Short mmCIF file of C-alpha atoms in Angstrom, two decimals:
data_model
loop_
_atom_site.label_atom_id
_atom_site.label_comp_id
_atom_site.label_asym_id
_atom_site.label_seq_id
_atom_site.Cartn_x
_atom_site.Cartn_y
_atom_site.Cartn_z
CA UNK A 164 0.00 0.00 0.00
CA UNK A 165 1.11 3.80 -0.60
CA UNK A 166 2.40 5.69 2.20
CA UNK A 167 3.43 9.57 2.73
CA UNK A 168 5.18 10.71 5.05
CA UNK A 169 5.43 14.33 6.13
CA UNK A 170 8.52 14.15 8.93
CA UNK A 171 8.27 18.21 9.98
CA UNK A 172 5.25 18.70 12.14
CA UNK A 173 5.59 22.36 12.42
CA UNK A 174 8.17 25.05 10.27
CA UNK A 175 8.17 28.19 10.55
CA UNK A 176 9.94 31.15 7.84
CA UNK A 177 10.43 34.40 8.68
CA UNK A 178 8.20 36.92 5.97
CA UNK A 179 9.98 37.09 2.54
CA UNK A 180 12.28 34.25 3.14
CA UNK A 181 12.19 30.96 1.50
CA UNK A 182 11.10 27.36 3.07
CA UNK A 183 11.18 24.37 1.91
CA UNK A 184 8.43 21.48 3.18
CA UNK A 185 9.61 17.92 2.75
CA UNK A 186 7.38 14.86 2.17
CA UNK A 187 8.41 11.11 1.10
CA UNK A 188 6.33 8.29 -0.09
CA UNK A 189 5.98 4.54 -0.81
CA UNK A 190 4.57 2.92 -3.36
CA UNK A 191 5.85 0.06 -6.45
CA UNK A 192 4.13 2.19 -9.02
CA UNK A 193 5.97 3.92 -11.74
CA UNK A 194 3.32 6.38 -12.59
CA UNK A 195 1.54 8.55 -10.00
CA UNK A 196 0.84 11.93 -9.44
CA UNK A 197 1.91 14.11 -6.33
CA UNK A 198 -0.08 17.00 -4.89
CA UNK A 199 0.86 20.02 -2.41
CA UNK A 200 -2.29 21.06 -0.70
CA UNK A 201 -2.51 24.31 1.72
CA UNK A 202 -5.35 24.27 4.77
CA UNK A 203 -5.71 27.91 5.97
CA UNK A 204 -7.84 28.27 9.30
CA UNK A 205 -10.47 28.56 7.77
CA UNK A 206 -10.42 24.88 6.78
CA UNK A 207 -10.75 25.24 3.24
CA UNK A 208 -8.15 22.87 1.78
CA UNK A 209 -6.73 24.62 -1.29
CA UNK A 210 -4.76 23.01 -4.07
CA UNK A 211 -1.37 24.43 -4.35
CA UNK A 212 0.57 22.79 -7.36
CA UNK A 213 0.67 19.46 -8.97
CA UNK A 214 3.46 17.19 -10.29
CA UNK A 215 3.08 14.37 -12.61
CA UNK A 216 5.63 11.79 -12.03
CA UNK A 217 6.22 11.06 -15.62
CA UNK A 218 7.42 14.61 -16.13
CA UNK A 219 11.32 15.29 -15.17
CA UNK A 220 10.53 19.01 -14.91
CA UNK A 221 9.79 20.22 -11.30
CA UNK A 222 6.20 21.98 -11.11
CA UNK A 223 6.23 25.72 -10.42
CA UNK A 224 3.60 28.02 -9.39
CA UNK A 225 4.49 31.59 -9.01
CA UNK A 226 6.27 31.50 -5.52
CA UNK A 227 5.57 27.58 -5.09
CA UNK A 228 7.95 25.25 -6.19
CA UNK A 229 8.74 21.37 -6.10
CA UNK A 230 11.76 19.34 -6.14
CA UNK A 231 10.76 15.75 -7.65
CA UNK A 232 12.96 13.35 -6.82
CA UNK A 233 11.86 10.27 -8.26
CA UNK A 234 14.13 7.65 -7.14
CA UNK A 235 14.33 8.62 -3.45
CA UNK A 236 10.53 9.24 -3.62
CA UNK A 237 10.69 12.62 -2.66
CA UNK A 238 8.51 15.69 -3.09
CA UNK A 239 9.21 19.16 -1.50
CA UNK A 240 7.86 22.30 -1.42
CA UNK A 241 9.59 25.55 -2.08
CA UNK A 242 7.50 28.22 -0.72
CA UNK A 243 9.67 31.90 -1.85
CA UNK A 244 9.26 35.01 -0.63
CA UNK A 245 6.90 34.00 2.25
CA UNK A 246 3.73 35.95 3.27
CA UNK A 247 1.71 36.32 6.00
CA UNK A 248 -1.31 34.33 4.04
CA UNK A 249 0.85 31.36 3.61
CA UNK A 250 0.35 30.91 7.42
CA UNK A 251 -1.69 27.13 6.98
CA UNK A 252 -1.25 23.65 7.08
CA UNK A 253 -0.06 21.72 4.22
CA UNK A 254 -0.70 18.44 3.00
CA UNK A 255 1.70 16.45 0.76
CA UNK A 256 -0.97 14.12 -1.49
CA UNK A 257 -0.48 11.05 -3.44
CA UNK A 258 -2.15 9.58 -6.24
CA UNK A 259 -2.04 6.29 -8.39
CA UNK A 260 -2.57 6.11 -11.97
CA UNK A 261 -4.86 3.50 -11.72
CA UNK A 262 -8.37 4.39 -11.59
CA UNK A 263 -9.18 4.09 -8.40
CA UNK A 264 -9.57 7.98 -7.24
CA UNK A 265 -7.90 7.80 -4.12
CA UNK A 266 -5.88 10.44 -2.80
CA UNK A 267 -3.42 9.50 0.66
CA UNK A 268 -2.36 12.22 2.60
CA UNK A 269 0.73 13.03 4.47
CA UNK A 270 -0.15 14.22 8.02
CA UNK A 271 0.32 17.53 7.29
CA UNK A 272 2.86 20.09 8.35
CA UNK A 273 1.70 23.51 10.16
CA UNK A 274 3.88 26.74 8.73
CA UNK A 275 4.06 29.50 10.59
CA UNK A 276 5.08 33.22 9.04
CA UNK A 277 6.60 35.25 11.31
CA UNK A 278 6.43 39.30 10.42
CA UNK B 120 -19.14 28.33 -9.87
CA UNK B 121 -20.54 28.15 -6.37
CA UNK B 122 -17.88 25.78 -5.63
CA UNK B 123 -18.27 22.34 -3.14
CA UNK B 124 -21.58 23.14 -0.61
CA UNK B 125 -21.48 21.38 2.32
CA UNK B 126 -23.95 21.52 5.08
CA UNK B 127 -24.42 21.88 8.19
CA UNK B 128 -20.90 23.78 8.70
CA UNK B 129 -20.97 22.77 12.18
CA UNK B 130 -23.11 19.99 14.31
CA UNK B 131 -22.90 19.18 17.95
CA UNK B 132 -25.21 16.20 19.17
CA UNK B 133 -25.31 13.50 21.86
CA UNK B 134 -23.75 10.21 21.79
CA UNK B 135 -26.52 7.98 20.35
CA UNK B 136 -28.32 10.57 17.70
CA UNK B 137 -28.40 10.18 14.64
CA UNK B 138 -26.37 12.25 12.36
CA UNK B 139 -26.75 13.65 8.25
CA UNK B 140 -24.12 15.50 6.54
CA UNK B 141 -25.15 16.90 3.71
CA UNK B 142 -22.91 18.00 0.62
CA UNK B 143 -23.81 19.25 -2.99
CA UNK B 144 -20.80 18.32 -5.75
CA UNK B 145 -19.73 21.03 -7.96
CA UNK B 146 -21.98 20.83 -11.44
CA UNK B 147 -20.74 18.74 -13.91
CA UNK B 148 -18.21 16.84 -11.61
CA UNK B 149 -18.97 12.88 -11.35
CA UNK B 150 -16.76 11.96 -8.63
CA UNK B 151 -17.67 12.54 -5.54
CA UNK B 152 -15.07 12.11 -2.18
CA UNK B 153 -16.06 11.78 1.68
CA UNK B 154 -12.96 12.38 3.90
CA UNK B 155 -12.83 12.39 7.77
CA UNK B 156 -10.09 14.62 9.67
CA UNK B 157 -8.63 14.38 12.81
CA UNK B 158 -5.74 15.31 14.85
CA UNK B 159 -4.92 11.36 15.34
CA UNK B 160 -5.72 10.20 11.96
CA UNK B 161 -5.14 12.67 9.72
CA UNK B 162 -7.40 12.83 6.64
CA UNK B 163 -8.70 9.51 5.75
CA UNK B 164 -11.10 9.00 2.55
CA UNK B 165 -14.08 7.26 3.58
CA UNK B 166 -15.82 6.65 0.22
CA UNK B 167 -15.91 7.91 -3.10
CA UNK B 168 -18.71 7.79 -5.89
CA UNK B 169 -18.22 7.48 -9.47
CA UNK B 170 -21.65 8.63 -11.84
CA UNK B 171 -23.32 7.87 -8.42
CA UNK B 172 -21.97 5.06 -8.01
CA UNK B 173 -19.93 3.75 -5.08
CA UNK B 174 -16.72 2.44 -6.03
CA UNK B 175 -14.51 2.10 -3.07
CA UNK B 176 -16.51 1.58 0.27
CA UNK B 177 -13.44 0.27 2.22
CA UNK B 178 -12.41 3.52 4.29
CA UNK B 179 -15.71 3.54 6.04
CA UNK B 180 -14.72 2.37 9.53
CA UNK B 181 -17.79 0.79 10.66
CA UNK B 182 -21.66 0.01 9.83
CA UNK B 183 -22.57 2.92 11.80
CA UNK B 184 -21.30 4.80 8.76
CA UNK B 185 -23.26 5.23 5.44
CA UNK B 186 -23.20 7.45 2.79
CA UNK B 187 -25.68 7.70 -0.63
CA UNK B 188 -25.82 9.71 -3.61
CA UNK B 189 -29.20 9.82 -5.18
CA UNK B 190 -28.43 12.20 -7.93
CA UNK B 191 -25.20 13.94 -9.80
CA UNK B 192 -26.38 16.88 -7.53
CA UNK B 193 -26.16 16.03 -3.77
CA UNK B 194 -24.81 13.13 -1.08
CA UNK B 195 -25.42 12.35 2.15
CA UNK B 196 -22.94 10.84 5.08
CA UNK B 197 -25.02 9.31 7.89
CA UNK B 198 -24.03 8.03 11.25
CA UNK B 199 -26.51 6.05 13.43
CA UNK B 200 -26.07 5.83 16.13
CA UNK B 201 -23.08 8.85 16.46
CA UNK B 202 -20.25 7.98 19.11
CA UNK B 203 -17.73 10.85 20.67
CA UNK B 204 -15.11 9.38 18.77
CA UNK B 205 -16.55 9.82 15.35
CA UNK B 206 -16.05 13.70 16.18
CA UNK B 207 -14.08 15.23 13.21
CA UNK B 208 -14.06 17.51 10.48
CA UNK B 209 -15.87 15.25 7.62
CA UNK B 210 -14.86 17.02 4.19
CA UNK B 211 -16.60 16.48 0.62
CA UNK B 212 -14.63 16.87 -2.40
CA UNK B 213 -15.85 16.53 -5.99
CA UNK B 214 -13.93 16.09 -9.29
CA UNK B 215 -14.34 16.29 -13.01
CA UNK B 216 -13.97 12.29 -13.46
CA UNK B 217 -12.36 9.84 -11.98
CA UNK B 218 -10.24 8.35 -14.60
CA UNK B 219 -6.49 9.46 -14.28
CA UNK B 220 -4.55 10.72 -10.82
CA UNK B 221 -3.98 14.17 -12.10
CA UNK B 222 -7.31 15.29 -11.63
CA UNK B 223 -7.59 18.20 -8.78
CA UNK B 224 -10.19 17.04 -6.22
CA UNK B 225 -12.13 20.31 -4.86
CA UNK B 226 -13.24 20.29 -1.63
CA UNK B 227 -15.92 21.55 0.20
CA UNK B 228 -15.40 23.77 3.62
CA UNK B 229 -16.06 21.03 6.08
CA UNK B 230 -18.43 19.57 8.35
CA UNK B 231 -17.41 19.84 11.81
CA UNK B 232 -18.86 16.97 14.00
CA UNK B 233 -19.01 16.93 17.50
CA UNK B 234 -20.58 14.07 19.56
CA UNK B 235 -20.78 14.55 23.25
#
């Protein structure tokens, strides 16, 4: 079965500097799709940026960023120039190719921006 | 687009009751996604529908637990009788199909259940 694991329970970044999130999985597929999800307070859970594991190019989204490593099965996130709204939890995501619509969550790491 | 609607947004009730959550998919979506979070489990997907269909019943921890979908337009998540430990946030998400993992699931603001 397909694991993530997110190892840093809480970070925190002071404004306008950079932090990076790290989350690993498990799994014997060889094509799956990875997911970086943000849950503000207000408990809305927010889709941050995508990676298709196919793809050698790392996913960017304005100031969000991944670093896909394949073979160690990891799957960061880059978070630049940090801002007081990026304040949430975040969920690293995994899912299989296969259709079975399942998504399995990391247990989330809380970020904290400090002004 | 209105975007996921779940309801209620908040529920407290006594051990025992009976409990509905309510959520309507966004229109046009035909997969539909019941999670459960909480602080010792994380999210966990519950079950997911497919044309309003169940596919994958397997996360739903126990009988007390079911969940329908009529229509393309609205599911329900029951729990009868409720225990304190089925407190949580219960979360719907829908998504454009089901075929493929690169689909974004959307999801709904969150139902958050209390049991006393």
């Amino acid at each position: 079965a397909q694991t993530v694991t997110q190892s840093q329970p809480e970070m925190s970044v002071q404004e306008a500097e950079t932090v990076t999130l790290s989350c690993t999985y498990d799994t014997s597929e060889s094509d799956y799709y990875l997911f970086w999800y943000k849950q503000p307070p207000s408990r809305q859970m927010i889709l941050v940026i995508r990676q298709e594991a196919y793809k050698q190019q790392n996913a960017t989204e304005n100031r969000f960023s991944v670093n896909f490593q394949k073979a160690a099965k990891s799957f960061s996130l880059k978070i630049s120039d940090s801002q007081l709204g990026d304040a949430a939890m975040y969920f690293c995501a995994y899912h299989g190719s296969g259709n079975t619509g399942k998504l399995i969550f990391g247990q989330g790491t809380t970020l904290q921006v400090k002004p | 687009d209105a975007g996921v609607i779940q309801s209620p947004r908040h529920e407290v009730t006594e051990m025992g009751q009976e409990v509905t959550l309510r959520c309507k998919p966004i229109s046009g979506h035909n997969s539909l996604f019941w999670y459960r979070q909480t602080m010792m489990r994380g999210l966990e997907l519950l079950i997911y529908f497919n044309n309003n269909v169940p596919i994958d019943d397997s996360g739903m921890p126990e009988d007390r637990f079911s969940a329908k979908m009529p229509n393309a337009s609205f599911s329900t998540l029951k729990i009868q009788p409720s225990e304190p430990r089925d407190s949580a946030v219960y979360f719907c998400a829908s998504s454009p199909t089901w075929l493929g993992g690169g689909i974004e699931q959307f999801f709904g603001p969150g139902t958050r259940l209390t049991v006393l």
